[in-house]
Coordinates of C-alpha atoms and ligand atoms in Angstrom, one line a residue:
M13 CA 0.0 0.0 0.0
S14 CA 1.5 3.4 -1.0
E15 CA 2.2 5.8 1.8
P16 CA -0.4 8.6 2.0
Q17 CA 0.6 12.3 1.7
A18 CA 2.1 13.4 5.1
L19 CA -0.3 15.4 7.2
P20 CA 0.8 19.0 8.4
S21 CA 1.6 19.0 12.0
L22 CA 1.6 21.7 14.8
D23 CA 5.1 22.4 13.9
D24 CA 3.9 23.6 10.4
I25 CA 1.6 26.4 11.4
D26 CA 2.0 29.8 13.2
V27 CA -0.3 30.1 16.1
D28 CA 1.3 33.0 18.0
N29 CA -1.5 35.5 18.9
R30 CA -3.9 33.8 16.4
R31 CA -7.3 32.3 17.0
V32 CA -6.7 28.5 16.6
F33 CA -9.8 26.6 16.2
C34 CA -9.1 23.2 17.9
R35 CA -11.6 20.4 17.2
V36 CA -11.2 18.0 20.2
D37 CA -12.9 14.9 21.3
F38 CA -14.5 15.8 24.7
N39 CA -17.4 13.3 24.2
V40 CA -17.0 12.0 27.8
P41 CA -19.3 9.9 30.0
L42 CA -21.2 12.2 32.4
D43 CA -22.7 11.1 35.7
G44 CA -24.9 13.3 37.8
G45 CA -23.8 16.4 35.9
Q46 CA -20.1 15.6 36.4
V47 CA -17.5 14.1 34.2
A48 CA -17.4 10.5 35.1
D49 CA -14.2 9.7 33.1
D50 CA -11.8 12.5 31.9
T51 CA -9.5 10.2 29.8
R52 CA -10.5 11.9 26.7
I53 CA -10.0 15.5 28.0
R54 CA -6.5 14.5 29.4
A55 CA -5.8 13.1 25.8
A56 CA -6.1 16.5 24.3
L57 CA -3.9 18.3 26.9
P58 CA -0.5 18.0 25.2
T59 CA -1.8 19.8 22.1
L60 CA -3.8 22.5 24.2
R61 CA -0.8 23.1 26.5
E62 CA 1.5 23.5 23.6
L63 CA -0.9 26.1 21.8
I64 CA -1.2 28.0 25.0
S65 CA 2.5 28.1 25.5
R66 CA 3.1 29.2 22.0
G67 CA 0.7 32.2 22.6
A68 CA -2.4 30.9 20.7
R69 CA -5.8 32.2 21.3
V70 CA -7.5 28.7 21.7
V71 CA -11.0 28.0 20.6
C72 CA -11.9 24.4 21.5
A73 CA -15.0 22.6 20.2
S74 CA -16.4 19.2 20.7
H75 CA -19.7 17.2 20.5
L76 CA -21.1 15.5 23.7
G77 CA -23.6 12.7 23.4
R78 CA -26.4 12.8 20.8
P79 CA -28.6 16.0 21.2
K80 CA -29.6 15.6 17.6
G81 CA -29.6 19.3 16.6
K82 CA -31.4 20.7 19.6
V83 CA -30.3 22.3 22.9
V84 CA -30.4 19.7 25.6
P85 CA -29.3 21.3 28.8
E86 CA -28.0 18.1 30.3
L87 CA -25.5 17.8 27.4
S88 CA -24.1 21.2 28.0
M89 CA -20.3 21.5 27.9
E90 CA -20.4 23.0 31.3
P91 CA -19.0 20.1 33.4
V92 CA -16.4 19.6 30.7
A93 CA -15.3 23.1 30.7
A94 CA -14.9 23.0 34.5
R95 CA -12.8 19.8 34.4
L96 CA -10.7 21.2 31.5
A97 CA -10.0 24.4 33.5
E98 CA -8.9 22.3 36.5
L99 CA -6.6 20.3 34.2
L100 CA -5.1 23.1 32.4
E101 CA -5.1 25.4 35.4
V102 CA -6.2 28.3 33.2
E103 CA -9.7 29.9 33.0
V104 CA -12.0 28.4 30.3
R105 CA -14.7 30.6 28.9
L106 CA -17.8 28.9 27.9
P107 CA -20.2 30.9 25.8
D108 CA -23.8 29.7 26.0
E109 CA -24.0 29.1 22.3
V110 CA -22.1 27.3 19.6
V111 CA -22.1 30.1 17.2
G112 CA -23.5 33.7 17.2
D113 CA -22.7 37.2 18.1
G114 CA -22.0 36.6 21.6
V115 CA -19.6 33.7 20.7
T116 CA -17.8 35.8 18.2
K117 CA -17.2 38.5 20.8
V118 CA -15.9 36.1 23.4
V119 CA -13.6 34.7 20.7
N120 CA -12.4 37.9 19.4
D121 CA -11.7 39.3 22.9
L122 CA -9.6 36.2 23.9
P123 CA -6.0 37.2 24.9
A124 CA -3.1 35.2 23.7
G125 CA -2.8 32.0 25.9
G126 CA -6.6 32.2 26.6
V127 CA -9.0 29.4 26.1
V128 CA -12.7 29.3 25.0
L129 CA -14.8 26.1 24.8
L130 CA -17.9 26.4 22.4
E131 CA -21.1 24.8 23.4
N132 CA -22.0 21.3 22.3
L133 CA -21.5 21.2 18.5
R134 CA -24.3 18.8 18.0
F135 CA -26.8 21.4 19.6
E136 CA -26.8 22.6 15.9
A137 CA -28.3 20.4 13.3
G138 CA -25.6 21.7 10.8
E139 CA -22.9 19.9 12.6
T140 CA -23.7 16.2 11.5
K141 CA -25.1 17.4 8.2
N142 CA -21.8 19.2 7.3
D143 CA -23.9 22.1 6.5
P144 CA -22.0 24.8 4.5
D145 CA -23.4 27.8 6.4
F146 CA -22.7 26.2 9.8
A147 CA -19.2 25.2 8.6
A148 CA -18.6 28.8 7.5
A149 CA -19.8 30.2 10.8
L150 CA -17.3 27.8 12.5
G151 CA -14.6 28.8 10.2
A152 CA -15.0 32.5 11.0
L153 CA -13.9 31.6 14.6
G154 CA -10.4 30.7 13.7
D155 CA -7.3 31.9 11.8
A156 CA -5.7 28.4 12.0
Y157 CA -7.4 25.0 12.5
V158 CA -6.2 22.1 14.4
N159 CA -7.9 18.6 14.4
D160 CA -7.0 16.7 17.6
A161 CA -10.2 14.6 17.7
F162 CA -9.1 11.4 16.3
G163 CA -12.4 9.7 17.5
A164 CA -14.4 12.1 15.2
C165 CA -12.1 11.8 12.1
H166 CA -14.2 9.1 10.4
R167 CA -17.2 11.5 10.4
A168 CA -17.7 14.1 7.6
H169 CA -19.2 16.7 9.9
A170 CA -18.9 20.4 9.7
S171 CA -16.3 20.9 12.5
V172 CA -14.2 18.1 11.0
V173 CA -14.6 18.5 7.2
G174 CA -16.7 21.5 6.2
I175 CA -14.8 24.1 8.4
T176 CA -11.4 23.3 6.6
E177 CA -12.7 25.0 3.5
H178 CA -12.6 28.2 5.4
I179 CA -9.3 28.1 7.2
R180 CA -6.2 27.8 5.2
D181 CA -3.6 26.9 8.0
R182 CA -4.5 23.4 9.2
A183 CA -2.8 20.8 11.1
Q184 CA -3.2 17.5 13.0
G185 CA -2.9 17.8 16.8
R186 CA -0.5 15.8 18.9
L187 CA -3.1 13.1 19.6
V188 CA -4.1 12.7 16.0
E189 CA -0.4 12.6 15.2
A190 CA 0.3 9.8 17.7
E191 CA -2.7 7.8 16.3
T192 CA -1.8 8.1 12.6
R193 CA 1.7 7.4 13.3
A194 CA 1.0 4.1 15.2
L195 CA -1.9 3.1 13.1
G196 CA 0.1 4.0 10.0
R197 CA 2.7 1.5 11.1
L198 CA 0.2 -1.4 10.7
L199 CA -0.6 -0.4 7.1
H200 CA 2.9 0.6 5.7
G201 CA 5.7 -1.9 5.9
P202 CA 4.8 -3.6 9.3
D203 CA 7.3 -5.9 10.8
R204 CA 6.2 -9.4 9.9
P205 CA 4.7 -11.8 10.8
F206 CA 1.6 -9.6 11.1
V207 CA -1.0 -11.1 13.5
A208 CA -4.5 -9.7 13.4
L209 CA -6.5 -10.7 16.4
V210 CA -10.2 -10.0 16.1
G211 CA -13.1 -10.7 18.3
G212 CA -16.2 -8.9 19.9
A213 CA -19.8 -9.4 19.2
K214 CA -20.4 -9.6 15.5
V215 CA -18.9 -10.6 12.3
S216 CA -21.1 -8.0 10.5
D217 CA -19.5 -5.2 12.6
K218 CA -16.0 -6.2 11.5
L219 CA -16.4 -7.7 8.1
G220 CA -14.9 -4.6 6.4
V221 CA -11.9 -4.6 8.7
L222 CA -11.4 -8.3 8.3
L223 CA -11.6 -8.1 4.5
A224 CA -9.1 -5.2 4.5
L225 CA -6.7 -6.9 6.9
I226 CA -6.6 -10.2 5.1
D227 CA -6.1 -8.3 1.8
S228 CA -3.0 -6.7 3.4
L229 CA -1.5 -10.0 4.7
Q230 CA 1.0 -12.3 3.3
A231 CA 2.3 -15.8 3.7
G232 CA 3.3 -16.4 7.2
D233 CA 0.9 -13.7 8.8
A234 CA -2.0 -14.9 10.8
V235 CA -5.7 -13.9 11.6
V236 CA -6.8 -15.0 15.0
V237 CA -10.6 -15.1 15.6
G238 CA -12.2 -15.1 19.1
G239 CA -15.3 -13.9 20.8
A240 CA -18.8 -14.3 19.4
M241 CA -17.4 -13.8 16.1
A242 CA -15.5 -17.2 16.3
N243 CA -18.9 -18.8 16.7
S244 CA -20.0 -17.9 13.3
F245 CA -16.7 -19.0 11.9
L246 CA -16.9 -22.4 13.8
A247 CA -20.6 -22.7 12.9
A248 CA -19.8 -22.1 9.2
R249 CA -17.3 -24.9 9.4
G250 CA -20.1 -27.1 10.5
H251 CA -19.6 -27.3 14.3
S252 CA -22.7 -27.2 16.5
L253 CA -22.6 -24.6 19.2
G254 CA -25.9 -25.0 21.2
K255 CA -27.5 -21.7 22.0
S256 CA -24.4 -19.6 21.2
L257 CA -24.8 -16.4 19.3
V258 CA -24.1 -17.1 15.7
E259 CA -24.9 -15.1 12.6
R260 CA -26.3 -17.6 10.0
E261 CA -26.4 -14.8 7.4
R262 CA -22.7 -14.3 7.7
F263 CA -21.7 -18.0 7.2
A264 CA -21.0 -17.4 3.5
D265 CA -18.8 -14.3 4.4
C266 CA -16.9 -16.5 6.9
R267 CA -16.2 -19.1 4.3
R268 CA -15.2 -16.5 1.8
L269 CA -12.7 -14.9 4.4
E270 CA -11.3 -18.4 5.1
K271 CA -10.8 -19.1 1.5
S272 CA -8.9 -15.8 0.9
A273 CA -6.7 -16.4 3.9
R274 CA -5.9 -19.9 2.5
A275 CA -5.1 -18.4 -1.0
R276 CA -2.6 -16.0 0.6
D277 CA -0.9 -18.6 2.9
V278 CA -2.2 -16.7 5.8
S279 CA -3.3 -19.0 8.7
L280 CA -6.6 -18.4 10.2
L281 CA -6.8 -19.6 13.8
L282 CA -10.0 -20.4 15.6
P283 CA -10.6 -21.5 19.2
S284 CA -10.1 -25.1 19.9
D285 CA -11.8 -24.9 23.2
L286 CA -14.5 -22.7 24.7
R287 CA -15.9 -21.7 28.0
A288 CA -19.6 -22.3 28.0
G289 CA -22.3 -21.0 30.3
E290 CA -26.2 -21.0 30.6
S291 CA -26.6 -17.3 29.6
L292 CA -24.7 -14.1 29.2
D293 CA -24.9 -13.5 33.1
A294 CA -24.3 -16.9 34.2
S295 CA -21.9 -17.2 37.1
E296 CA -20.3 -20.6 36.3
A297 CA -18.1 -21.4 33.1
T298 CA -17.5 -25.0 31.9
V299 CA -14.5 -25.4 29.6
V300 CA -15.5 -27.6 26.5
P301 CA -13.5 -28.5 23.5
V302 CA -14.9 -27.4 20.1
E303 CA -17.6 -30.0 19.1
T304 CA -16.4 -33.0 17.1
E305 CA -17.9 -36.3 16.7
G306 CA -18.0 -37.8 20.0
T307 CA -17.6 -34.6 22.0
P308 CA -20.9 -32.7 21.5
F309 CA -21.3 -29.0 22.5
P310 CA -24.0 -28.9 25.3
A311 CA -27.3 -28.1 23.5
D312 CA -28.5 -25.5 26.0
A313 CA -25.3 -23.7 26.6
M314 CA -23.6 -20.7 25.0
A315 CA -20.0 -20.2 24.2
L316 CA -19.1 -17.1 26.0
D317 CA -15.3 -17.1 26.2
I318 CA -12.3 -19.0 24.6
G319 CA -11.0 -21.9 26.7
P320 CA -7.3 -22.1 28.2
Q321 CA -5.9 -24.2 25.3
S322 CA -7.1 -21.5 22.7
T323 CA -5.6 -18.8 25.0
R324 CA -2.2 -20.5 24.9
R325 CA -2.3 -21.1 21.2
F326 CA -3.4 -17.4 20.5
A327 CA -0.8 -16.1 23.0
A328 CA 1.8 -18.2 21.1
A329 CA 0.8 -16.5 17.8
I330 CA 1.0 -13.0 19.5
N331 CA 4.4 -13.8 21.0
R332 CA 6.0 -14.6 17.7
A333 CA 4.5 -11.7 15.9
G334 CA 6.5 -8.8 14.4
T335 CA 3.3 -6.6 14.5
V336 CA 0.0 -7.3 16.3
F337 CA -3.3 -5.5 15.9
W338 CA -6.1 -6.5 18.5
N339 CA -9.6 -5.5 18.0
G340 CA -12.4 -7.1 19.9
P341 CA -12.7 -9.1 23.3
M342 CA -12.4 -12.9 23.3
G343 CA -15.4 -13.3 25.4
V344 CA -18.1 -11.6 27.6
F345 CA -15.3 -10.0 29.6
E346 CA -17.7 -7.7 31.5
N347 CA -18.8 -10.8 33.3
P348 CA -15.9 -12.1 35.5
A349 CA -16.9 -15.8 34.8
F350 CA -16.0 -15.2 31.2
A351 CA -13.1 -12.7 31.3
E352 CA -10.2 -15.1 31.5
G353 CA -9.7 -15.4 27.8
T354 CA -9.7 -11.8 27.1
L355 CA -7.4 -11.0 30.3
G356 CA -5.1 -13.8 29.1
I357 CA -4.8 -12.4 25.7
A358 CA -4.3 -8.7 27.3
K359 CA -1.3 -10.3 29.4
A360 CA 0.1 -11.9 26.3
M361 CA -0.1 -8.5 24.4
A362 CA 1.6 -6.8 27.3
E363 CA 4.6 -9.5 27.3
A364 CA 5.0 -9.7 23.5
K365 CA 8.0 -8.1 21.8
G366 CA 6.5 -7.1 18.6
F367 CA 4.8 -3.7 17.8
R368 CA 1.4 -4.0 19.5
V369 CA -1.7 -1.9 18.8
V370 CA -5.2 -2.3 20.5
G371 CA -8.1 -0.5 18.9
G372 CA -11.9 -0.5 19.6
G373 CA -13.9 0.8 22.6
D374 CA -14.5 -2.5 24.4
S375 CA -11.1 -3.8 23.7
V376 CA -9.4 -0.7 25.1
A377 CA -11.7 -1.2 28.2
A378 CA -10.5 -4.7 28.5
V379 CA -6.9 -3.7 28.3
N380 CA -7.4 -1.1 31.0
Q381 CA -9.3 -3.6 33.1
A382 CA -6.3 -5.9 32.8
G383 CA -4.1 -3.2 33.9
V384 CA -1.6 -3.6 31.0
A385 CA -2.3 -0.4 28.8
E386 CA 1.1 1.0 29.6
A387 CA 2.8 -2.1 28.4
I388 CA 1.3 -1.9 25.0
D389 CA 2.9 0.2 22.2
H390 CA -0.3 2.0 21.3
V391 CA -3.8 1.9 22.8
S392 CA -6.1 3.9 20.4
T393 CA -8.4 6.5 21.8
G394 CA -10.3 6.4 18.5
G395 CA -13.0 3.7 19.1
G396 CA -14.7 3.2 15.7
A397 CA -12.3 5.6 14.0
S398 CA -9.3 3.3 14.5
L399 CA -11.2 0.4 12.8
T400 CA -12.3 2.7 9.9
Y401 CA -8.7 3.8 9.5
V402 CA -7.4 0.3 9.1
E403 CA -10.4 -0.6 6.9
A404 CA -9.9 2.4 4.6
G405 CA -6.1 2.0 4.3
G406 CA -5.5 5.2 6.4
R407 CA -7.8 7.5 4.7
L408 CA -10.4 9.2 6.9
P409 CA -12.5 12.3 5.9
G410 CA -11.2 14.5 8.8
L411 CA -7.6 13.6 7.7
D412 CA -7.9 14.1 4.1
A413 CA -9.7 17.5 4.9
L414 CA -6.4 18.6 6.4
L415 CA -4.5 18.3 3.1
D416 CA -4.8 20.9 0.5
P417 CA -7.3 19.9 -2.2
A418 CA -5.6 18.1 -5.0
Ligands
ADP527 P1 -14.8 -3.4 20.2 O1 -15.5 -2.3 20.9 O2 -13.4 -3.5 21.0 O3 -14.8 -3.0 18.8 P2 -17.0 -5.1 20.1 O4 -17.9 -4.0 20.3 O5 -17.0 -5.6 18.7 O6 -15.5 -4.7 20.5 O7 -17.4 -6.3 21.1 C1 -17.4 -6.2 22.4 C2 -18.6 -7.0 23.0 O8 -18.7 -8.4 22.4 C3 -18.5 -7.1 24.4 O9 -19.6 -6.4 25.0 C4 -18.7 -8.6 24.7 O10 -19.4 -9.0 25.8 C5 -19.2 -9.2 23.5 N1 -18.8 -10.5 23.3 C6 -17.5 -11.2 23.0 N2 -17.5 -12.5 23.1 C7 -18.9 -12.8 23.1 C8 -19.5 -14.1 23.0 N3 -18.9 -15.2 23.0 N4 -20.8 -14.1 23.2 C9 -21.5 -12.9 23.3 N5 -21.0 -11.7 23.4 C10 -19.6 -11.7 23.3
MG528 MG1 -17.8 -1.9 21.0

């Protein structure tokens, strides 16, 4: 795959005493009107601190939840502004609108090193519609534009795409830079063998990523499948799985993926044993081998995690990899009875020597739960954006918009 054009960085733009519109991802969980988890706010701090120290007049903007184009007071940025002010140790001005005369005044009066946070971008219907007038109104608030919202880069929204038509000096922020550098290494000349470890809830959610990954793999690389996704692959091979979640309408896709892996001499590893239980919230797990003649899968049970033998096999593949990309838990890790497979894989990731990347909301939660995030080369903040990035070969609407039109 050819290397995409390099994205401009903060080093490439002049920010001193200029209004810098900074799209951030402050879409944080709230609880009782407070920020329940400030990870995403912290992730933007390196960029914001750098802008402040370089004398920029910083105009931050983010969406929060899904107000669907209307003002929803519970989704005001107020608690976010308060937390941001604490973390940055500077005053954060919060106008009561996204755009409008009042906002323009606050922004234009901002001193060098000052910070404004606009109200929730999705209070305006124009945001998700990439409406040209709304994009122009946002664009009028900045002399330079910085995108540090990797989690929003896969969306062609006004603050991510439309706005860039109105601001000539554009750059990726430090968070987006770290994401594109790490994820880019998966796509361009990765150390071999490349091991793609995929799991999670559904084949349908991950079909695009799987197809793109297999397409980029070569002889000696491996695709390892776990989680509920593996059920469909196993069932498509003819194994019975009791009451496990399987996607019958994806069997043909599973067979097609197996075939293209085989054609490339890429091994496709599936679980050889499973942890089964009565239901998603069962408190007891039974280890069962994958059904063969003579060892039937219990008819009234569900496969809810991979078994110890599968964990060892998968860990061995991770261990010998030059590069590993992991997306999707190996089981229902939210339930401690079915967390062992996922936690075992997280541990194997932490101990492996190759270049290791984890992407996907639940996968990142699992790595944090296992306490190994620090030991892994890159844990993406991007949720769905990191998958779309891999699937699309590194092209996302929000990244393309930073480049000059061809
Ligand atoms: P990510 O957010 O990392 O991309 P997904 O959203 O695809 O991951 O999948 C995570 C979900 O998959 C978890 O909530 C987990 O409980 C569920 N899951 C994993 N394995 C199974 C299984 N065997 N049966 C049912 N659900 C599963
Ligand atoms: Mg998920």
